[in-house]
Amino acid sequence: MLTILGFVMIATFLVLIMAKKMSPIAALVLIPALFCVLVGQGAHLGEYVLDGVGDLAPTAAMLMFAIIYFGVMIDVGLFDPIVRGILRFCRADPLRIVMGTALLAAIVSLDGDGSTTFMITVSALLPLYRRLGMSVVVLTGVAATANGVMNTLPWGGPTARAATALHVDAGDIFVPMIPALAVGLLCVLVLSYALGLRERRRLGLLSAAGVSGAGASGAGADERDERGHAADAGSDAGAGSAAGAETVLVGAGAEARAGAGRVSLSKARTGGGDGGVPSSAGSGSAAHPGTEGDAAPSGPAAGGAAVLDPNRSTLRPGLYWFNAALTVALLALLITQLLPIPVLFLLGAAVALTVNFRDMADQKARIAAHSENVLNVAGMVFAAAVFTGVLTGTGMVDEMARTVVGAIPDALGPHMAVVTAILSIPFTYLMSNDGFYFGIVPILSEAGAAHGVSSLEIARASLVGQPLHMSSPLVPAVYVLVGMAKVEFGEHTRFTIKWAVLTSLTVLGAGLLFGIM
């Protein structure tokens, strides 16, 4: 009976969140609470939830302070020179532009946010694609696949969910996976080179003069002055709007001969790294992406200062090298695991806020600017404590695992990590990360444990499908991508799916080669 109820609980959870009848947070809390009562263990619900919360508190802390840290780094201008440098590298060469797309998407993905990555990448490079007559679907496909590989960072969605669902440390999942993920990123760069070479052969090398002063998409964007009054920026200024964010591409000067110029845009941020719950860049209202692939998302822009505007008040050019050194040191400590990841990001966020914003009011403003995203992510983690706590405490997961183990041929049992990796490719495309990591991965982990496969191996294997996941119709961030680029969702899917699957299989092959799974 527990087996049947367990599968029914998971199925109910998946159906409700896929049909958008309930938010993931509400479904993670209410569905298991209901089933806990149905199995006759309602009196123990509080005990199960508190056990789950205790296990997941470090993961929640890591996500909260990682979001604040990278949000502050974007605010103070750490990534601005990188964006401008990539734009200068691109020139008017289709090959360079496509490779620049992969590089920019990968670098901006460091903040663990899909929508942010797509908004910056598209706003910066779409003018070049349009003016040169390049295939815009190449832009969307490369950006989505690069972001999918980088989406596996510990403060991104899937790794945090895997750690949460299996009660393991996110660093223990991620650090051994770095070589395989590096090979996956290399695969994306090789792919972008091949696609860029194809575009160069089709179009040839164009004069940079023909690209100068490119506009983003011809659509107007809202620019707000310091008093918050909206002013219309015309298409000649290169403005394009999407996902309720204010995007402005300033015409190029002589410095950027490719005509890309400097980018300034406000960014909507999403929780969990895979674009799960779009929210504003500041403390304003959330931006909700559309449900149709060809419809540009719309909504009110938030009034935050997390922008790539060269004149924004949060810039700290005098502290650039300090912030760069702090970030490099933080990432180095993360890889060497000298301290737990939550402690590293807690210390990093405190140092970044204190050094960059001496005034207490400014520090509060920066925390408030990113508070909605923090709340969404922390809420998801603690809501997951109810789901995993009930699933484990009632014994449902054990019974379900026995059923799955019985259905797996003995010959495949010792290879459950590979089975999980292969299943992650279609599963993470056909369902949300919440559904896969909280509903499916724990069962696969229990089945693997029966054959001597550790939870860590299963967790690492579950990340293999992420390059394809970022093009799933269940990921709101992908609608930001195709909406800004004005690409039909079906066209994006047809182009991207084969390359994303190839990248996922490359990560799997590298994982097996390096003995990671």
Short mmCIF file of C-alpha atoms in Angstrom, two decimals:
data_model
loop_
_atom_site.label_atom_id
_atom_site.label_comp_id
_atom_site.label_asym_id
_atom_site.label_seq_id
_atom_site.Cartn_x
_atom_site.Cartn_y
_atom_site.Cartn_z
CA MET A 1 0.00 0.00 0.00
CA LEU A 2 2.84 2.41 0.84
CA THR A 3 4.34 1.79 -2.58
CA ILE A 4 1.10 2.67 -4.36
CA LEU A 5 0.49 5.75 -2.22
CA GLY A 6 4.07 6.88 -2.74
CA PHE A 7 3.81 6.70 -6.51
CA VAL A 8 0.38 8.35 -6.42
CA MET A 9 1.78 11.16 -4.27
CA ILE A 10 4.62 11.79 -6.70
CA ALA A 11 2.29 11.58 -9.70
CA THR A 12 -0.11 14.04 -8.07
CA PHE A 13 2.75 16.40 -7.34
CA LEU A 14 4.06 16.19 -10.92
CA VAL A 15 0.66 16.66 -12.53
CA LEU A 16 -0.21 19.68 -10.42
CA ILE A 17 3.03 21.55 -11.03
CA MET A 18 3.21 20.64 -14.73
CA ALA A 19 -0.39 21.72 -15.27
CA LYS A 20 0.42 24.87 -13.28
CA LYS A 21 -2.48 24.23 -10.91
CA MET A 22 -0.18 24.78 -7.93
CA SER A 23 3.15 26.48 -7.41
CA PRO A 24 6.08 24.15 -6.64
CA ILE A 25 6.33 25.50 -3.10
CA ALA A 26 2.63 24.93 -2.36
CA ALA A 27 2.68 21.47 -3.94
CA LEU A 28 5.82 20.48 -2.01
CA VAL A 29 4.05 21.32 1.26
CA LEU A 30 0.38 20.43 0.81
CA ILE A 31 0.57 17.21 -1.22
CA PRO A 32 2.88 15.30 1.18
CA ALA A 33 1.01 16.66 4.19
CA LEU A 34 -2.22 15.24 2.74
CA PHE A 35 -0.66 11.87 1.98
CA CYS A 36 0.96 11.72 5.41
CA VAL A 37 -2.56 11.86 6.84
CA LEU A 38 -3.82 9.28 4.32
CA VAL A 39 -1.21 6.72 5.40
CA GLY A 40 -2.29 7.23 9.01
CA GLN A 41 0.83 9.03 10.20
CA GLY A 42 -0.50 12.58 10.39
CA ALA A 43 0.45 12.80 14.07
CA HIS A 44 4.13 12.52 13.06
CA LEU A 45 4.01 15.21 10.34
CA GLY A 46 5.71 17.83 12.51
CA GLU A 47 8.51 15.43 13.40
CA TYR A 48 9.10 14.54 9.75
CA VAL A 49 9.14 18.19 8.67
CA LEU A 50 11.54 19.31 11.42
CA ASP A 51 13.90 16.47 10.56
CA GLY A 52 13.82 17.57 6.93
CA VAL A 53 14.36 21.23 7.80
CA GLY A 54 17.39 20.37 9.91
CA ASP A 55 18.91 18.43 7.04
CA LEU A 56 18.25 21.14 4.45
CA ALA A 57 19.17 24.27 6.42
CA PRO A 58 22.81 24.33 5.14
CA THR A 59 21.60 24.10 1.53
CA ALA A 60 19.17 26.97 2.06
CA ALA A 61 21.91 29.10 3.62
CA MET A 62 24.26 28.39 0.72
CA LEU A 63 21.67 29.45 -1.86
CA MET A 64 20.62 32.57 0.02
CA PHE A 65 24.10 33.99 0.44
CA ALA A 66 25.32 32.89 -3.02
CA ILE A 67 22.47 34.86 -4.59
CA ILE A 68 23.35 37.94 -2.53
CA TYR A 69 27.05 37.60 -3.31
CA PHE A 70 26.73 37.30 -7.09
CA GLY A 71 23.97 39.90 -7.13
CA VAL A 72 26.33 42.37 -5.45
CA MET A 73 29.14 41.47 -7.87
CA ILE A 74 26.86 42.27 -10.81
CA ASP A 75 25.73 45.49 -9.13
CA VAL A 76 29.28 46.75 -8.60
CA GLY A 77 30.36 46.00 -12.18
CA LEU A 78 32.50 42.88 -11.91
CA PHE A 79 31.13 41.42 -15.16
CA ASP A 80 30.95 44.66 -17.19
CA PRO A 81 34.48 44.49 -18.69
CA ILE A 82 33.94 40.83 -19.56
CA VAL A 83 30.80 41.67 -21.54
CA ARG A 84 32.52 44.54 -23.37
CA GLY A 85 35.62 42.43 -24.02
CA ILE A 86 33.57 39.63 -25.58
CA LEU A 87 31.75 42.16 -27.76
CA ARG A 88 35.10 43.55 -28.98
CA PHE A 89 36.32 39.99 -29.63
CA CYS A 90 33.29 39.25 -31.80
CA ARG A 91 33.93 42.05 -34.35
CA ALA A 92 31.90 41.37 -37.49
CA ASP A 93 32.98 37.73 -37.84
CA PRO A 94 30.11 35.20 -37.58
CA LEU A 95 32.51 32.59 -36.20
CA ARG A 96 33.65 34.88 -33.39
CA ILE A 97 30.12 36.00 -32.66
CA VAL A 98 28.84 32.46 -32.13
CA MET A 99 31.81 31.57 -29.94
CA GLY A 100 31.32 34.84 -28.07
CA THR A 101 27.72 33.77 -27.46
CA ALA A 102 28.87 30.57 -25.75
CA LEU A 103 31.54 32.39 -23.71
CA LEU A 104 29.24 35.19 -22.57
CA ALA A 105 26.42 32.80 -21.65
CA ALA A 106 28.82 30.59 -19.69
CA ILE A 107 30.38 33.50 -17.79
CA VAL A 108 27.14 35.24 -16.88
CA SER A 109 25.73 31.86 -15.79
CA LEU A 110 28.07 32.08 -12.79
CA ASP A 111 25.29 33.86 -10.91
CA GLY A 112 23.15 30.72 -11.22
CA ASP A 113 20.26 32.47 -12.95
CA GLY A 114 18.90 31.41 -16.35
CA SER A 115 16.81 34.46 -17.14
CA THR A 116 19.65 36.84 -16.29
CA THR A 117 22.01 34.93 -18.56
CA PHE A 118 19.62 34.98 -21.50
CA MET A 119 18.71 38.63 -21.09
CA ILE A 120 22.33 39.80 -21.03
CA THR A 121 23.44 37.48 -23.83
CA VAL A 122 20.58 38.28 -26.19
CA SER A 123 20.64 42.02 -25.51
CA ALA A 124 24.38 42.16 -26.13
CA LEU A 125 24.60 40.00 -29.24
CA LEU A 126 21.22 40.06 -30.99
CA PRO A 127 22.10 43.31 -32.83
CA LEU A 128 25.11 41.62 -34.41
CA TYR A 129 23.09 38.59 -35.47
CA ARG A 130 20.40 40.81 -37.00
CA ARG A 131 22.73 43.17 -38.83
CA LEU A 132 24.89 40.38 -40.24
CA GLY A 133 21.90 38.26 -41.26
CA MET A 134 22.98 35.38 -39.03
CA SER A 135 20.57 32.67 -37.89
CA VAL A 136 19.15 33.84 -34.57
CA VAL A 137 18.26 30.27 -33.62
CA VAL A 138 22.00 29.64 -33.38
CA LEU A 139 22.11 32.34 -30.68
CA THR A 140 19.28 30.78 -28.68
CA GLY A 141 20.55 27.23 -29.06
CA VAL A 142 24.14 27.96 -28.05
CA ALA A 143 23.11 30.19 -25.14
CA ALA A 144 20.65 27.63 -23.76
CA THR A 145 23.12 24.73 -24.02
CA ALA A 146 26.00 26.69 -22.43
CA ASN A 147 23.72 27.80 -19.61
CA GLY A 148 22.57 24.20 -19.14
CA VAL A 149 26.12 23.04 -18.47
CA MET A 150 26.76 25.92 -16.06
CA ASN A 151 23.38 25.38 -14.39
CA THR A 152 25.03 22.58 -12.41
CA LEU A 153 26.92 25.01 -10.15
CA PRO A 154 26.32 24.28 -6.44
CA TRP A 155 24.27 27.46 -6.02
CA GLY A 156 22.24 26.67 -9.14
CA GLY A 157 19.03 24.71 -9.21
CA PRO A 158 19.75 21.03 -9.97
CA THR A 159 22.78 20.50 -7.74
CA ALA A 160 21.03 22.13 -4.80
CA ARG A 161 17.92 20.04 -5.45
CA ALA A 162 19.94 16.82 -5.73
CA ALA A 163 21.73 17.65 -2.47
CA THR A 164 18.40 18.46 -0.85
CA ALA A 165 16.60 15.35 -2.08
CA LEU A 166 19.40 12.92 -1.18
CA HIS A 167 20.66 14.69 1.98
CA VAL A 168 24.23 15.01 0.74
CA ASP A 169 26.57 17.99 0.50
CA ALA A 170 26.34 20.05 -2.70
CA GLY A 171 30.12 20.42 -2.76
CA ASP A 172 30.60 16.66 -2.63
CA ILE A 173 28.37 16.39 -5.69
CA PHE A 174 29.86 19.23 -7.70
CA VAL A 175 33.60 19.24 -7.12
CA PRO A 176 34.27 15.70 -8.48
CA MET A 177 32.03 16.59 -11.45
CA ILE A 178 34.18 19.56 -12.49
CA PRO A 179 36.33 17.62 -15.03
CA ALA A 180 33.25 16.13 -16.73
CA LEU A 181 31.44 19.48 -16.76
CA ALA A 182 34.58 21.16 -18.15
CA VAL A 183 34.53 18.64 -21.00
CA GLY A 184 30.85 19.44 -21.50
CA LEU A 185 31.63 23.16 -21.71
CA LEU A 186 34.45 22.40 -24.14
CA CYS A 187 31.91 20.47 -26.21
CA VAL A 188 29.71 23.59 -26.32
CA LEU A 189 32.67 25.70 -27.47
CA VAL A 190 33.56 23.18 -30.18
CA LEU A 191 29.91 23.14 -31.21
CA SER A 192 29.81 26.95 -31.33
CA TYR A 193 32.97 26.93 -33.45
CA ALA A 194 31.39 24.51 -35.93
CA LEU A 195 28.14 26.47 -36.07
CA GLY A 196 30.03 29.74 -36.39
CA LEU A 197 32.15 28.34 -39.18
CA ARG A 198 28.97 27.28 -40.96
CA GLU A 199 27.57 30.80 -40.59
CA ARG A 200 30.84 32.33 -41.81
CA ARG A 201 30.79 30.15 -44.91
CA ARG A 202 27.20 31.09 -45.56
CA LEU A 203 27.63 34.83 -45.03
CA GLY A 204 31.32 35.49 -45.41
CA LEU A 205 33.21 38.17 -43.46
CA LEU A 206 31.30 41.44 -43.40
CA SER A 207 32.58 44.95 -42.98
CA ALA A 208 32.47 46.09 -39.40
CA ALA A 209 31.22 49.48 -40.58
CA GLY A 210 27.96 47.88 -41.62
CA VAL A 211 27.32 46.77 -38.09
CA SER A 212 28.07 50.02 -36.29
CA GLY A 213 25.34 51.43 -34.12
CA ALA A 214 23.28 48.27 -34.21
CA GLY A 215 19.93 48.28 -32.52
CA ALA A 216 18.72 45.39 -30.46
CA SER A 217 15.39 44.55 -32.00
CA GLY A 218 13.68 47.77 -32.85
CA ALA A 219 11.31 47.54 -29.94
CA GLY A 220 11.17 50.39 -27.45
CA ALA A 221 12.39 50.03 -23.90
CA ASP A 222 11.59 51.86 -20.72
CA GLU A 223 14.45 53.76 -19.21
CA ARG A 224 13.89 55.19 -15.81
CA ASP A 225 15.64 58.27 -14.58
CA GLU A 226 16.85 58.61 -11.01
CA ARG A 227 13.41 59.78 -9.88
CA GLY A 228 11.74 56.69 -11.36
CA HIS A 229 9.97 58.45 -14.25
CA ALA A 230 9.68 56.40 -17.44
CA ALA A 231 11.06 57.73 -20.70
CA ASP A 232 10.77 56.14 -24.12
CA ALA A 233 14.00 55.07 -25.75
CA GLY A 234 13.51 54.52 -29.45
CA SER A 235 14.84 51.74 -31.61
CA ASP A 236 17.63 53.99 -32.88
CA ALA A 237 19.13 53.74 -29.44
CA GLY A 238 19.04 49.99 -29.86
CA ALA A 239 16.52 49.22 -27.17
CA GLY A 240 14.58 46.03 -26.83
CA SER A 241 12.40 44.90 -23.96
CA ALA A 242 11.68 41.46 -22.61
CA ALA A 243 10.48 39.75 -19.46
CA GLY A 244 9.57 43.03 -17.88
CA ALA A 245 13.20 44.10 -17.80
CA GLU A 246 14.47 47.37 -19.14
CA THR A 247 17.02 46.61 -21.84
CA VAL A 248 19.04 49.22 -23.63
CA LEU A 249 21.83 48.67 -26.11
CA VAL A 250 23.82 51.85 -26.51
CA GLY A 251 25.20 52.50 -29.99
CA ALA A 252 28.80 51.51 -30.51
CA GLY A 253 31.71 53.86 -30.45
CA ALA A 254 35.09 53.48 -32.05
CA GLU A 255 36.19 51.30 -29.17
CA ALA A 256 33.79 48.52 -30.14
CA ARG A 257 34.34 48.29 -33.87
CA ALA A 258 31.82 45.51 -34.18
CA GLY A 259 29.19 48.09 -33.33
CA ALA A 260 27.97 46.24 -30.31
CA GLY A 261 28.84 49.08 -27.94
CA ARG A 262 28.09 48.82 -24.29
CA VAL A 263 25.14 47.07 -22.85
CA SER A 264 22.92 48.34 -20.12
CA LEU A 265 20.07 46.29 -18.92
CA SER A 266 18.06 45.60 -15.87
CA LYS A 267 17.68 41.95 -15.12
CA ALA A 268 14.87 39.85 -13.81
CA ARG A 269 16.27 37.11 -11.66
CA THR A 270 14.98 33.64 -11.12
CA GLY A 271 15.32 31.35 -8.22
CA GLY A 272 17.03 28.01 -8.33
CA GLY A 273 19.30 28.62 -11.35
CA ASP A 274 17.12 27.05 -14.00
CA GLY A 275 14.74 29.90 -14.28
CA GLY A 276 12.13 28.26 -12.12
CA VAL A 277 10.37 31.29 -10.65
CA PRO A 278 11.04 34.56 -12.43
CA SER A 279 11.27 37.53 -10.14
CA SER A 280 12.37 41.10 -10.37
CA ALA A 281 15.90 42.31 -10.20
CA GLY A 282 15.02 44.62 -7.40
CA SER A 283 12.36 44.81 -4.80
CA GLY A 284 9.58 45.42 -7.26
CA SER A 285 7.01 43.08 -8.71
CA ALA A 286 7.78 39.79 -10.40
CA ALA A 287 8.13 39.49 -14.14
CA HIS A 288 6.20 36.59 -15.54
CA PRO A 289 7.29 35.06 -18.84
CA GLY A 290 4.70 34.20 -21.42
CA THR A 291 3.50 30.73 -22.15
CA GLU A 292 3.92 30.85 -25.91
CA GLY A 293 7.34 30.49 -27.45
CA ASP A 294 6.81 33.26 -30.00
CA ALA A 295 5.44 35.78 -27.56
CA ALA A 296 7.89 38.18 -25.99
CA PRO A 297 7.43 38.12 -22.25
CA SER A 298 6.09 41.26 -20.74
CA GLY A 299 5.41 42.76 -17.36
CA PRO A 300 6.32 45.64 -15.17
CA ALA A 301 9.95 46.27 -14.70
CA ALA A 302 11.41 46.17 -11.27
CA GLY A 303 13.21 49.16 -9.94
CA GLY A 304 16.49 47.60 -8.91
CA ALA A 305 20.02 48.71 -9.70
CA ALA A 306 21.29 45.29 -10.84
CA VAL A 307 22.13 46.57 -14.29
CA LEU A 308 24.99 46.74 -16.75
CA ASP A 309 24.43 50.49 -17.09
CA PRO A 310 27.83 52.28 -17.21
CA ASN A 311 26.35 55.16 -15.20
CA ARG A 312 24.60 53.25 -12.44
CA SER A 313 25.13 54.40 -8.89
CA THR A 314 26.18 50.96 -7.58
CA LEU A 315 29.36 50.78 -9.70
CA ARG A 316 32.60 50.53 -7.75
CA PRO A 317 35.40 50.85 -10.37
CA GLY A 318 38.00 51.58 -7.71
CA LEU A 319 37.28 48.23 -6.09
CA TYR A 320 37.18 46.17 -9.28
CA TRP A 321 40.38 44.23 -8.64
CA PHE A 322 39.46 43.62 -5.03
CA ASN A 323 36.11 42.16 -6.11
CA ALA A 324 37.77 40.06 -8.80
CA ALA A 325 40.33 38.70 -6.33
CA LEU A 326 37.61 38.03 -3.78
CA THR A 327 35.57 36.05 -6.33
CA VAL A 328 38.58 34.04 -7.52
CA ALA A 329 39.52 33.26 -3.92
CA LEU A 330 35.96 32.26 -3.12
CA LEU A 331 35.78 29.89 -6.08
CA ALA A 332 39.20 28.44 -5.24
CA LEU A 333 38.14 27.78 -1.66
CA LEU A 334 34.91 26.25 -2.94
CA ILE A 335 36.82 23.81 -5.13
CA THR A 336 39.35 22.90 -2.43
CA GLN A 337 36.54 22.64 0.15
CA LEU A 338 38.62 24.12 2.94
CA LEU A 339 35.36 25.37 4.45
CA PRO A 340 31.75 24.28 3.90
CA ILE A 341 30.14 26.05 0.94
CA PRO A 342 27.42 27.78 3.03
CA VAL A 343 30.11 29.27 5.29
CA LEU A 344 32.15 30.45 2.28
CA PHE A 345 29.23 32.29 0.70
CA LEU A 346 28.09 33.71 4.03
CA LEU A 347 31.56 35.16 4.62
CA GLY A 348 31.90 36.26 0.98
CA ALA A 349 28.57 38.08 0.97
CA ALA A 350 29.40 39.84 4.25
CA VAL A 351 32.80 40.98 2.97
CA ALA A 352 31.42 42.08 -0.41
CA LEU A 353 28.65 44.16 1.17
CA THR A 354 30.91 45.72 3.81
CA VAL A 355 33.72 46.72 1.45
CA ASN A 356 31.62 47.89 -1.50
CA PHE A 357 28.85 49.64 0.42
CA ARG A 358 30.16 51.38 3.52
CA ASP A 359 26.87 53.10 4.28
CA MET A 360 24.40 50.94 6.19
CA ALA A 361 21.48 52.19 4.09
CA ASP A 362 23.25 51.11 0.88
CA GLN A 363 23.86 47.65 2.30
CA LYS A 364 20.21 47.31 3.20
CA ALA A 365 19.23 48.48 -0.29
CA ARG A 366 21.40 45.83 -1.95
CA ILE A 367 20.00 43.08 0.25
CA ALA A 368 16.48 44.30 -0.46
CA ALA A 369 17.20 44.38 -4.20
CA HIS A 370 17.84 40.64 -4.17
CA SER A 371 15.50 39.65 -1.36
CA GLU A 372 12.66 38.38 -3.56
CA ASN A 373 14.92 35.90 -5.28
CA VAL A 374 16.39 34.82 -1.93
CA LEU A 375 12.91 34.28 -0.52
CA ASN A 376 11.81 32.21 -3.53
CA VAL A 377 14.84 29.94 -3.33
CA ALA A 378 14.86 29.53 0.46
CA GLY A 379 11.13 28.90 0.41
CA MET A 380 11.58 26.15 -2.17
CA VAL A 381 14.25 24.42 -0.10
CA PHE A 382 12.29 24.49 3.14
CA ALA A 383 9.10 23.41 1.36
CA ALA A 384 11.07 20.48 -0.02
CA ALA A 385 11.77 19.47 3.59
CA VAL A 386 8.10 18.57 3.91
CA PHE A 387 8.15 16.46 0.75
CA THR A 388 11.37 14.58 1.47
CA GLY A 389 10.59 14.31 5.18
CA VAL A 390 7.22 12.66 4.58
CA LEU A 391 8.55 10.46 1.79
CA THR A 392 11.31 9.19 4.05
CA GLY A 393 9.61 9.24 7.44
CA THR A 394 6.54 7.27 6.37
CA GLY A 395 8.69 4.61 4.71
CA MET A 396 7.19 5.23 1.29
CA VAL A 397 10.54 5.80 -0.39
CA ASP A 398 11.88 2.48 0.93
CA GLU A 399 8.89 0.54 -0.37
CA MET A 400 9.03 2.31 -3.73
CA ALA A 401 12.73 1.59 -4.01
CA ARG A 402 12.12 -2.11 -3.40
CA THR A 403 9.59 -2.11 -6.20
CA VAL A 404 11.98 -0.37 -8.58
CA VAL A 405 14.83 -2.68 -7.60
CA GLY A 406 12.66 -5.67 -8.32
CA ALA A 407 11.91 -4.32 -11.81
CA ILE A 408 15.57 -3.70 -12.70
CA PRO A 409 17.46 -6.63 -14.19
CA ASP A 410 20.26 -7.79 -11.93
CA ALA A 411 22.75 -7.07 -14.69
CA LEU A 412 21.86 -3.34 -14.60
CA GLY A 413 21.82 -2.96 -10.82
CA PRO A 414 25.54 -2.13 -10.38
CA HIS A 415 25.19 0.43 -13.21
CA MET A 416 22.38 2.47 -11.66
CA ALA A 417 24.45 5.65 -11.97
CA VAL A 418 24.60 5.21 -15.75
CA VAL A 419 20.90 4.35 -15.83
CA THR A 420 20.17 7.52 -13.84
CA ALA A 421 22.32 9.63 -16.17
CA ILE A 422 20.56 8.32 -19.27
CA LEU A 423 17.12 8.74 -17.70
CA SER A 424 17.97 12.31 -16.66
CA ILE A 425 18.16 13.44 -20.29
CA PRO A 426 14.51 12.83 -21.22
CA PHE A 427 13.15 13.16 -17.66
CA THR A 428 14.55 16.65 -17.03
CA TYR A 429 13.18 17.74 -20.40
CA LEU A 430 9.70 16.32 -19.85
CA MET A 431 9.34 17.45 -16.24
CA SER A 432 10.56 20.25 -14.02
CA ASN A 433 13.67 19.96 -11.90
CA ASP A 434 11.43 19.95 -8.84
CA GLY A 435 9.56 16.90 -10.13
CA PHE A 436 12.66 15.01 -11.19
CA TYR A 437 14.88 15.67 -8.18
CA PHE A 438 12.24 15.42 -5.49
CA GLY A 439 10.09 12.76 -7.11
CA ILE A 440 12.33 10.46 -9.16
CA VAL A 441 15.94 10.77 -7.98
CA PRO A 442 15.29 9.56 -4.40
CA ILE A 443 13.76 6.36 -5.81
CA LEU A 444 16.70 5.82 -8.16
CA SER A 445 19.07 6.45 -5.23
CA GLU A 446 17.36 3.84 -3.06
CA ALA A 447 17.42 1.38 -5.95
CA GLY A 448 21.12 2.06 -6.48
CA ALA A 449 21.88 1.64 -2.79
CA ALA A 450 20.51 -1.91 -2.99
CA HIS A 451 23.27 -2.66 -5.51
CA GLY A 452 26.06 -0.79 -3.75
CA VAL A 453 25.82 2.47 -5.73
CA SER A 454 26.21 5.51 -3.46
CA SER A 455 23.82 8.44 -3.29
CA LEU A 456 26.63 10.76 -4.40
CA GLU A 457 27.11 8.80 -7.64
CA ILE A 458 23.37 8.97 -8.32
CA ALA A 459 23.35 12.72 -7.56
CA ARG A 460 26.21 13.38 -9.97
CA ALA A 461 24.63 11.24 -12.66
CA SER A 462 21.35 13.14 -12.30
CA LEU A 463 23.08 16.32 -13.52
CA VAL A 464 23.88 14.88 -16.95
CA GLY A 465 20.60 15.96 -18.55
CA GLN A 466 20.89 19.67 -17.65
CA PRO A 467 22.15 20.89 -21.08
CA LEU A 468 18.84 19.72 -22.55
CA HIS A 469 16.74 20.75 -19.56
CA MET A 470 17.33 24.45 -20.19
CA SER A 471 15.36 24.17 -23.45
CA SER A 472 12.45 22.37 -21.81
CA PRO A 473 9.02 23.96 -22.30
CA LEU A 474 8.62 23.69 -18.52
CA VAL A 475 11.47 26.16 -17.87
CA PRO A 476 10.15 29.74 -17.81
CA ALA A 477 13.61 31.18 -18.58
CA VAL A 478 13.52 29.67 -22.07
CA TYR A 479 10.54 31.89 -22.88
CA VAL A 480 12.65 34.89 -21.96
CA LEU A 481 15.28 33.61 -24.39
CA VAL A 482 13.04 32.94 -27.39
CA GLY A 483 10.85 35.95 -26.62
CA MET A 484 13.75 38.41 -26.69
CA ALA A 485 15.24 36.81 -29.78
CA LYS A 486 11.80 36.57 -31.46
CA VAL A 487 12.36 32.92 -32.32
CA GLU A 488 9.52 30.38 -32.49
CA PHE A 489 9.81 27.95 -29.60
CA GLY A 490 9.37 24.98 -31.94
CA GLU A 491 12.17 26.23 -34.18
CA HIS A 492 14.45 26.65 -31.17
CA THR A 493 13.59 23.14 -29.99
CA ARG A 494 14.20 21.50 -33.36
CA PHE A 495 17.59 23.17 -33.66
CA THR A 496 18.78 22.79 -30.06
CA ILE A 497 17.66 19.34 -28.96
CA LYS A 498 20.23 17.34 -30.94
CA TRP A 499 23.15 19.51 -29.84
CA ALA A 500 22.00 19.54 -26.22
CA VAL A 501 21.66 15.75 -26.17
CA LEU A 502 25.14 15.46 -27.69
CA THR A 503 26.51 17.70 -24.93
CA SER A 504 24.76 15.64 -22.25
CA LEU A 505 26.18 12.41 -23.64
CA THR A 506 29.62 14.03 -23.74
CA VAL A 507 29.34 14.87 -20.03
CA LEU A 508 28.25 11.28 -19.35
CA GLY A 509 31.16 9.88 -21.34
CA ALA A 510 33.63 12.13 -19.53
CA GLY A 511 32.12 11.15 -16.18
CA LEU A 512 32.64 7.48 -16.96
CA LEU A 513 36.14 8.12 -18.30
CA PHE A 514 37.19 9.98 -15.16
CA GLY A 515 35.50 7.45 -12.86
CA ILE A 516 33.14 10.04 -11.41
CA MET A 517 30.04 7.87 -11.76
#
